[in-house]
Coordinates of C-alpha atoms and ligand atoms in Angstrom, one line a residue:
X24 CA 64.9 -134.6 40.6
X25 CA 68.0 -133.9 38.4
X26 CA 71.3 -133.1 40.1
X27 CA 71.8 -129.4 40.4
X28 CA 73.9 -127.7 37.8
X29 CA 73.9 -124.1 38.8
X30 CA 75.5 -123.6 42.3
X31 CA 75.8 -120.5 44.5
X32 CA 78.4 -120.8 47.2
X33 CA 78.3 -118.3 50.1
X34 CA 81.7 -117.7 51.7
X35 CA 84.9 -117.9 49.6
X36 CA 87.4 -118.8 52.3
X37 CA 89.4 -122.0 53.0
X38 CA 86.4 -124.2 52.3
X39 CA 84.1 -122.3 50.0
X40 CA 86.6 -121.4 47.4
X41 CA 88.2 -124.9 47.0
X42 CA 84.6 -126.3 46.9
X43 CA 83.6 -123.8 44.3
X44 CA 86.7 -124.5 42.2
X45 CA 86.2 -128.3 42.5
X46 CA 82.6 -128.2 41.4
X47 CA 83.4 -125.7 38.6
X48 CA 86.2 -127.8 37.2
X49 CA 83.8 -130.7 37.0
X50 CA 81.5 -128.8 34.7
X51 CA 79.0 -127.1 37.1
X52 CA 78.2 -123.4 36.8
X53 CA 79.3 -121.8 40.0
X54 CA 78.9 -118.3 41.3
X55 CA 80.8 -117.6 44.5
X56 CA 79.7 -114.9 47.0
X57 CA 81.8 -113.1 49.5
X58 CA 81.4 -109.9 51.4
X59 CA 85.0 -108.8 50.9
X60 CA 85.3 -107.0 47.5
X61 CA 89.1 -107.7 47.4
X62 CA 88.4 -111.5 47.5
X63 CA 85.8 -111.2 44.8
X64 CA 88.1 -109.2 42.5
X65 CA 91.0 -111.6 43.0
X66 CA 88.9 -114.6 42.1
X67 CA 87.5 -112.9 39.0
X68 CA 91.1 -112.2 37.9
X69 CA 91.6 -116.0 38.2
X70 CA 93.7 -115.7 41.4
X71 CA 93.4 -117.5 44.8
X72 CA 93.4 -115.0 47.6
X73 CA 95.2 -117.3 50.0
X74 CA 97.8 -120.1 49.6
X75 CA 96.8 -123.7 49.5
X76 CA 98.5 -126.4 47.3
X77 CA 96.8 -126.8 43.8
X78 CA 94.1 -124.2 44.6
X79 CA 95.6 -121.4 42.4
X80 CA 95.6 -123.6 39.3
X81 CA 92.1 -124.9 40.0
X82 CA 90.7 -121.3 40.4
X83 CA 92.5 -119.9 37.3
X84 CA 91.3 -122.9 35.2
X85 CA 87.7 -122.6 36.4
X86 CA 87.6 -118.9 35.8
X87 CA 89.2 -119.2 32.4
X88 CA 86.6 -121.9 31.4
X89 CA 83.8 -119.5 32.4
X90 CA 82.5 -121.9 35.0
X91 CA 83.4 -119.9 38.1
X92 CA 82.8 -116.2 38.9
X93 CA 82.6 -114.3 42.1
X94 CA 80.2 -111.6 43.3
X95 CA 79.1 -109.8 46.5
X96 CA 75.4 -110.8 46.5
X97 CA 73.8 -114.3 46.1
X98 CA 72.1 -115.1 42.7
X99 CA 69.3 -117.5 41.9
X100 CA 70.7 -121.1 41.5
X101 CA 69.6 -124.8 41.8
X102 CA 71.7 -125.3 45.0
X103 CA 73.2 -123.1 47.6
X104 CA 76.3 -124.1 49.7
X105 CA 77.0 -122.0 52.9
X106 CA 80.6 -122.1 53.9
X107 CA 81.0 -119.2 56.3
X108 CA 82.9 -119.1 59.6
X109 CA 81.4 -120.3 62.9
X110 CA 83.7 -118.7 65.5
X111 CA 83.4 -118.8 69.2
X112 CA 82.8 -115.7 71.3
X113 CA 84.8 -114.6 74.4
X114 CA 82.5 -116.7 76.6
X115 CA 83.2 -119.9 74.5
X116 CA 79.8 -120.0 73.0
X117 CA 79.2 -120.4 69.3
X118 CA 78.7 -117.4 67.1
X119 CA 76.1 -118.4 64.5
X120 CA 75.6 -114.9 63.2
X121 CA 77.5 -115.5 59.9
X122 CA 75.2 -118.4 59.1
X123 CA 72.1 -116.3 59.9
X124 CA 73.5 -113.5 57.7
X125 CA 74.0 -116.1 54.9
X126 CA 70.4 -117.3 55.3
X127 CA 69.2 -113.6 55.2
X128 CA 71.3 -113.1 52.0
X129 CA 70.0 -116.2 50.1
X130 CA 66.4 -116.1 51.2
X131 CA 65.2 -113.5 48.6
X132 CA 66.5 -115.6 45.7
X133 CA 65.3 -119.0 46.8
X134 CA 62.8 -120.8 44.5
X135 CA 60.8 -124.0 44.9
X136 CA 63.0 -127.1 44.2
X137 CA 66.1 -125.4 45.7
X138 CA 68.6 -127.3 47.9
X139 CA 70.5 -125.4 50.7
X140 CA 73.6 -127.1 52.2
X141 CA 75.4 -125.9 55.3
X142 CA 79.1 -126.9 55.2
X143 CA 80.2 -124.7 58.1
X144 CA 81.1 -126.8 61.2
X145 CA 78.1 -126.1 63.4
X146 CA 76.8 -126.7 66.9
X147 CA 74.1 -129.4 67.1
X148 CA 70.7 -128.1 65.9
X149 CA 72.1 -125.4 63.6
X150 CA 70.9 -126.9 60.4
X151 CA 67.3 -127.1 61.8
X152 CA 67.7 -123.5 62.8
X153 CA 68.8 -122.6 59.3
X154 CA 65.7 -124.1 57.9
X155 CA 63.6 -122.0 60.4
X156 CA 65.5 -118.8 59.6
X157 CA 64.8 -119.3 55.9
X158 CA 61.2 -120.1 56.6
X159 CA 60.8 -116.8 58.6
X160 CA 62.1 -114.9 55.7
X161 CA 60.2 -116.7 53.0
X162 CA 56.6 -117.5 54.3
X163 CA 55.6 -118.2 50.7
X164 CA 57.7 -121.3 50.6
X165 CA 57.7 -124.5 52.7
X166 CA 60.8 -125.9 54.5
X167 CA 61.7 -129.3 55.8
X168 CA 61.7 -128.7 59.6
X169 CA 57.9 -128.6 59.4
X170 CA 57.1 -130.1 56.0
X171 CA 59.7 -132.9 55.9
X172 CA 59.9 -134.6 52.5
X173 CA 57.1 -132.5 51.1
X174 CA 58.9 -129.2 51.5
X175 CA 59.5 -126.8 48.6
X176 CA 63.1 -126.3 49.6
X177 CA 65.5 -129.0 50.9
X178 CA 68.1 -128.3 53.6
X179 CA 71.0 -130.5 54.6
X180 CA 74.3 -130.4 56.5
X181 CA 77.5 -131.7 54.8
X182 CA 80.3 -130.8 57.1
X183 CA 83.7 -130.0 55.6
X184 CA 86.4 -132.4 56.7
X185 CA 89.5 -131.3 54.7
X186 CA 92.9 -130.8 56.2
X187 CA 94.5 -127.4 55.4
X188 CA 97.6 -128.1 53.2
X189 CA 95.7 -131.1 51.6
X190 CA 92.4 -129.5 50.9
X191 CA 92.3 -130.1 47.1
X192 CA 93.1 -133.8 47.5
X193 CA 90.9 -134.4 50.5
X194 CA 87.9 -132.6 49.0
X195 CA 87.8 -135.4 46.4
X196 CA 89.1 -138.4 48.4
X197 CA 87.5 -138.1 51.8
X198 CA 84.3 -139.8 52.8
X199 CA 81.4 -137.3 53.3
X200 CA 78.7 -137.4 56.0
X201 CA 75.5 -135.8 54.8
X202 CA 72.7 -135.1 57.3
X203 CA 69.3 -134.1 55.9
X204 CA 66.6 -132.2 57.7
X205 CA 64.5 -134.9 55.9
X206 CA 65.6 -138.0 54.1
X207 CA 64.9 -136.4 50.7
X208 CA 67.1 -133.4 51.7
X209 CA 70.0 -135.8 52.4
X210 CA 69.5 -137.6 49.1
X211 CA 69.5 -134.4 47.1
X212 CA 72.7 -133.2 48.8
X213 CA 74.3 -136.6 48.0
X214 CA 73.5 -136.0 44.3
X215 CA 75.4 -132.7 44.5
X216 CA 78.5 -134.0 46.4
X217 CA 78.7 -137.1 44.2
X218 CA 79.9 -134.8 41.5
X219 CA 83.3 -134.3 43.3
X220 CA 83.5 -137.1 45.9
X221 CA 85.4 -140.3 45.3
X222 CA 85.1 -141.4 48.9
X223 CA 81.9 -142.9 50.2
X224 CA 78.9 -140.7 51.1
X225 CA 77.1 -141.6 54.3
X226 CA 73.5 -140.3 54.8
X227 CA 72.0 -139.5 58.2
X228 CA 69.9 -136.8 59.9
X229 CA 71.2 -133.2 60.2
X230 CA 72.0 -133.2 64.0
X231 CA 73.9 -136.5 63.8
X232 CA 76.0 -135.1 61.0
X233 CA 76.7 -132.0 63.0
X234 CA 77.7 -134.1 66.0
X235 CA 79.8 -136.5 63.9
X236 CA 81.9 -133.6 62.6
X237 CA 82.4 -132.1 66.1
X238 CA 83.3 -135.5 67.4
X239 CA 86.1 -135.9 64.9
X240 CA 87.8 -132.6 65.9
X241 CA 87.2 -133.2 69.6
X242 CA 88.7 -136.6 69.3
X243 CA 91.9 -135.1 67.9
X244 CA 91.9 -132.3 70.5
X245 CA 91.6 -134.9 73.3
X246 CA 94.4 -137.0 71.8
X247 CA 96.7 -133.9 71.4
X248 CA 95.7 -132.8 74.9
X249 CA 96.9 -136.2 76.2
X250 CA 100.2 -135.8 74.4
X251 CA 100.6 -132.2 75.7
X252 CA 99.9 -133.4 79.3
X253 CA 102.4 -136.2 78.8
X254 CA 105.0 -133.6 77.7
X255 CA 104.6 -131.6 80.9
X256 CA 104.8 -134.8 83.0
X257 CA 107.9 -135.9 81.2
X258 CA 109.6 -132.5 81.6
X259 CA 108.9 -132.8 85.3
X260 CA 110.5 -136.3 85.3
X261 CA 113.5 -135.1 83.2
X262 CA 112.8 -137.6 80.3
X263 CA 112.1 -137.1 76.6
X264 CA 108.3 -137.2 75.8
X265 CA 108.9 -137.9 72.2
X266 CA 110.8 -141.1 73.0
X267 CA 108.1 -142.1 75.4
X268 CA 105.4 -141.7 72.8
X269 CA 107.5 -143.4 70.1
X270 CA 107.9 -146.4 72.3
X271 CA 104.3 -146.4 73.5
X272 CA 103.1 -146.3 69.9
X273 CA 105.0 -149.6 69.2
X274 CA 102.0 -151.2 71.0
X275 CA 99.5 -152.5 68.4
X276 CA 96.6 -150.6 69.9
X277 CA 98.2 -147.3 70.9
X278 CA 98.5 -144.3 68.7
X279 CA 99.3 -141.2 70.8
X280 CA 99.6 -137.9 68.7
X281 CA 102.4 -135.4 69.1
X282 CA 102.8 -132.7 71.7
X283 CA 103.5 -129.2 70.6
X284 CA 103.3 -125.6 71.8
X285 CA 99.5 -125.8 71.9
X286 CA 96.6 -126.3 69.5
X287 CA 95.8 -123.7 66.9
X288 CA 93.8 -123.1 63.8
X289 CA 90.1 -122.2 63.5
X290 CA 88.8 -125.8 63.9
X291 CA 90.3 -128.0 66.6
X292 CA 90.8 -125.2 69.0
X293 CA 87.2 -124.1 68.5
X294 CA 84.9 -126.9 67.7
X295 CA 85.1 -128.9 71.0
X296 CA 83.6 -125.9 72.7
X297 CA 80.4 -126.4 70.7
X298 CA 80.0 -129.8 72.3
X299 CA 80.7 -128.3 75.8
X300 CA 78.1 -125.7 75.1
X301 CA 75.5 -128.3 74.0
X302 CA 76.0 -130.6 77.1
X303 CA 78.1 -128.8 79.7
X304 CA 77.5 -131.3 82.5
X305 CA 78.5 -134.3 80.4
X306 CA 81.4 -132.9 78.3
X307 CA 84.0 -133.2 81.1
X308 CA 86.9 -134.9 79.2
X309 CA 86.4 -132.7 76.2
X310 CA 86.5 -129.5 78.3
X311 CA 89.6 -130.6 80.2
X312 CA 91.4 -131.4 77.0
X313 CA 90.7 -127.9 75.8
X314 CA 92.0 -126.5 79.0
X315 CA 95.2 -128.5 78.8
X316 CA 95.8 -127.5 75.3
X317 CA 95.0 -123.8 76.0
X318 CA 97.5 -123.9 78.9
X319 CA 100.4 -125.2 76.9
X320 CA 101.5 -121.8 75.3
X321 CA 101.9 -120.2 78.8
X322 CA 103.8 -123.3 80.0
X323 CA 106.2 -122.9 77.1
X324 CA 106.6 -119.2 77.8
X325 CA 107.3 -119.9 81.4
X326 CA 110.1 -122.5 80.5
X327 CA 111.8 -120.0 78.1
X328 CA 111.6 -117.1 80.6
X329 CA 113.2 -119.3 83.3
X330 CA 116.1 -120.0 81.0
X331 CA 116.4 -116.4 79.7
X332 CA 116.7 -115.0 83.2
X333 CA 120.2 -116.5 83.3
X334 CA 121.4 -114.2 80.5
X335 CA 122.0 -110.4 80.2
X336 CA 120.0 -109.2 77.2
X337 CA 119.6 -112.6 75.6
X338 CA 118.5 -113.0 71.9
X339 CA 115.6 -115.4 71.6
X340 CA 114.9 -116.9 68.2
X341 CA 111.3 -118.0 67.7
X342 CA 111.1 -120.3 64.7
X343 CA 107.6 -120.3 63.2
X344 CA 104.5 -118.3 63.7
X345 CA 101.8 -120.2 61.9
X346 CA 99.4 -122.6 63.6
X347 CA 101.0 -125.7 62.0
X348 CA 103.6 -126.8 59.5
X349 CA 103.9 -125.6 56.0
X350 CA 100.9 -123.3 55.9
X351 CA 100.6 -119.5 56.0
X352 CA 97.7 -119.4 58.4
X353 CA 98.1 -117.5 61.7
X354 CA 94.6 -118.0 63.1
X355 CA 94.6 -119.0 66.7
X356 CA 98.3 -119.8 66.4
X357 CA 100.0 -120.8 69.7
X358 CA 103.3 -119.9 68.1
X359 CA 102.2 -116.4 67.5
X360 CA 100.8 -116.2 71.1
X361 CA 104.1 -117.5 72.6
X362 CA 106.2 -115.1 70.5
X363 CA 104.0 -112.1 71.4
X364 CA 104.1 -113.0 75.1
X365 CA 107.9 -113.3 75.0
X366 CA 108.3 -109.9 73.4
X367 CA 106.0 -108.5 76.0
X368 CA 108.2 -110.0 78.8
X369 CA 111.0 -107.8 77.4
X370 CA 113.7 -110.2 78.6
X371 CA 116.0 -109.4 75.7
X372 CA 115.6 -109.3 71.9
X373 CA 113.3 -111.5 69.9
X374 CA 114.1 -112.5 66.3
X375 CA 111.5 -114.4 64.3
X376 CA 112.0 -116.7 61.4
X377 CA 108.8 -117.6 59.5
X378 CA 109.3 -118.6 55.8
X379 CA 105.5 -118.5 55.1
X380 CA 105.0 -114.7 55.8
X381 CA 106.5 -111.6 54.2
X382 CA 106.1 -109.4 57.3
X383 CA 105.4 -109.7 61.0
X384 CA 101.7 -109.3 61.9
X385 CA 101.0 -105.7 62.7
X386 CA 100.1 -106.3 66.4
X387 CA 103.3 -108.1 67.0
X388 CA 105.5 -105.6 65.1
X389 CA 103.9 -102.7 67.0
X390 CA 105.3 -104.0 70.3
X391 CA 108.8 -103.2 69.1
X392 CA 111.9 -105.1 70.0
X393 CA 111.2 -107.9 67.5
X394 CA 112.4 -108.5 63.9
X395 CA 111.6 -111.0 61.1
X396 CA 114.8 -112.5 59.7
X397 CA 115.7 -115.6 57.7
X398 CA 116.1 -119.0 59.5
X399 CA 119.9 -119.1 59.4
X400 CA 120.3 -115.5 60.7
X401 CA 117.8 -116.1 63.5
X402 CA 119.7 -119.2 64.7
X403 CA 123.1 -117.5 64.4
X404 CA 122.1 -114.5 66.4
X405 CA 120.3 -116.5 69.1
X406 CA 121.3 -117.5 72.6
X407 CA 118.0 -119.4 72.9
X408 CA 116.4 -121.1 70.0
X409 CA 112.7 -121.9 70.4
X410 CA 111.2 -124.1 67.6
X411 CA 107.5 -123.6 67.5
X412 CA 106.4 -124.9 64.1
X413 CA 107.7 -128.0 62.3
X414 CA 108.1 -126.4 58.9
X415 CA 110.1 -128.4 56.4
X416 CA 112.7 -125.6 56.3
X417 CA 113.3 -125.9 60.1
X418 CA 113.5 -129.7 59.9
X419 CA 116.5 -129.3 57.5
X420 CA 118.5 -127.1 60.0
X421 CA 122.0 -128.6 60.5
X422 CA 122.5 -129.6 64.1
X423 CA 125.9 -128.0 64.1
X424 CA 124.2 -124.6 63.8
X425 CA 122.5 -125.2 67.2
X426 CA 125.7 -126.0 69.0
X427 CA 126.3 -123.9 72.2
X428 CA 122.7 -122.6 72.2
X429 CA 119.8 -123.4 74.6
X430 CA 117.3 -125.2 72.4
X431 CA 113.5 -125.6 73.1
X432 CA 112.2 -127.9 70.5
X433 CA 108.4 -128.0 71.2
X434 CA 107.7 -130.3 68.2
X435 CA 110.6 -132.8 68.7
X436 CA 111.9 -132.4 65.2
X437 CA 115.6 -132.1 66.1
X438 CA 115.9 -135.1 68.3
Ligands
SAJ512 N1 98.7 -130.7 66.4 C1 99.6 -131.1 67.4 N2 99.9 -132.5 67.5 C2 99.5 -133.4 66.5 C3 98.6 -132.9 65.5 C4 98.3 -131.6 65.5 O1 100.0 -130.4 68.3 O2 99.9 -134.5 66.6 C5 98.3 -129.3 66.4 C6 98.7 -128.6 65.1 O3 100.1 -128.1 65.2 C7 97.7 -127.4 65.0 C8 96.5 -128.1 65.6 O4 96.9 -129.2 66.3 O5 98.1 -126.4 65.9 C9 95.4 -128.5 64.6 O6 96.1 -129.0 63.4 P1 95.5 -130.3 62.7 O7 96.5 -130.6 61.5 O8 95.3 -131.4 63.6 O9 94.1 -129.9 62.2 P2 93.4 -128.7 61.3 O10 92.9 -127.8 62.3 O11 94.4 -128.2 60.3 O12 92.3 -129.5 60.6 C10 91.3 -130.3 61.3 C11 91.2 -131.7 60.7 N3 90.4 -132.5 61.6 C12 90.8 -133.8 61.9 O13 91.9 -134.2 61.5 C13 89.9 -134.6 62.8 C14 90.5 -131.5 59.3 O14 90.2 -132.8 58.8 C15 89.2 -130.7 59.5 O15 88.5 -130.6 58.2 C16 89.5 -129.3 60.0 O16 90.1 -129.5 61.3 C17 88.3 -128.5 60.1 O17 88.1 -127.6 59.3 O18 87.4 -128.8 60.9

């Protein structure tokens, strides 16, 4: 069967839009679907609705070439790519409702010969469920969970693996893992991804691909949890954890990651829970790493509060709100959580420097007693400087500006 040329991408967020732009700039006809009309309008004007290096130019080029347009309802295509969120609920179980809603939306326009690819990071078994959800809505068509290679529609999982801040590079350069509900499903998805991928494409079954993706993020979470645990142990011993890790990493087979104020973002702080949910009795290390990383923000708050109690009306400068360096993304950000908790403690005044946002998030601003200022002003006013995010701008701070202040450098950038 020929490689698909008309693609419908459901979900135009951090993964869907870069994927849409990458496929469109390579000559495929792409229609992107999102439920948020503002996102759809921005893309149709040739604008990227969020910031990511090289994305804006790719979107404006693809729209100007007439290869990419956005809409609010799926349209008939050769292949569908689902790139919607898979958040966790309060009880740490996966919320698959966005995927089910995407299945519901594309089902009416499916035709024999179509390929459906799930890119969203998903708990084991989700791609098979997707095939079943589609089958329930289209009893006139056959699907691979019960017709394997003979099915009318092919269904596969190709988990996204790109790092925010490097998405447009990694979407091309990274290896891809593709898991088919049947072998033919995997092969057809490979033909689609070969259009953009310069890395190798590895074919497997759908559940193995789901678990491979979750294992990547859980591996990173466990490694960061190890670094965060070491940081608390080293504080207790009165030694510098960053020096300890630097020295340990001189061993040829050791590569400890960096401690920080906690783990944020919508991936590493979420995905390991999908493994815990799938095998709660066996996922002991993975669960503990999550717990260690989730405890780190309150540990940081506790250390700052202890120090602030020595002052009358101290000014605390929180440097950074985003979940990691040089992005504007605040999702699951430990820096935002710590800043919010410090404001709630009401131990003095809090000033925030965050070069990647124009205004404080509404929930934080509503607490009162907190202002957004520039980096130099924040440091100058402060009695206590709390570095939360290793943005390039903060790395460049002159050490003399910190003299006489209590400094908490959670990322070890000013050592
Ligand atoms: N962090 C540390 N110490 C470190 C590295 C990271 O504290 O040494 C923190 C960051 O500050 C941040 C969090 O971890 O709060 C996550 O950041 P990250 O850069 O490790 O990862 P993400 O969430 O931006 O992207 C990850 C990537 N996965 C892996 O590297 C295995 C990316 O490739 C995935 O595509 C992405 O998750 C995803 O969407 O699943």
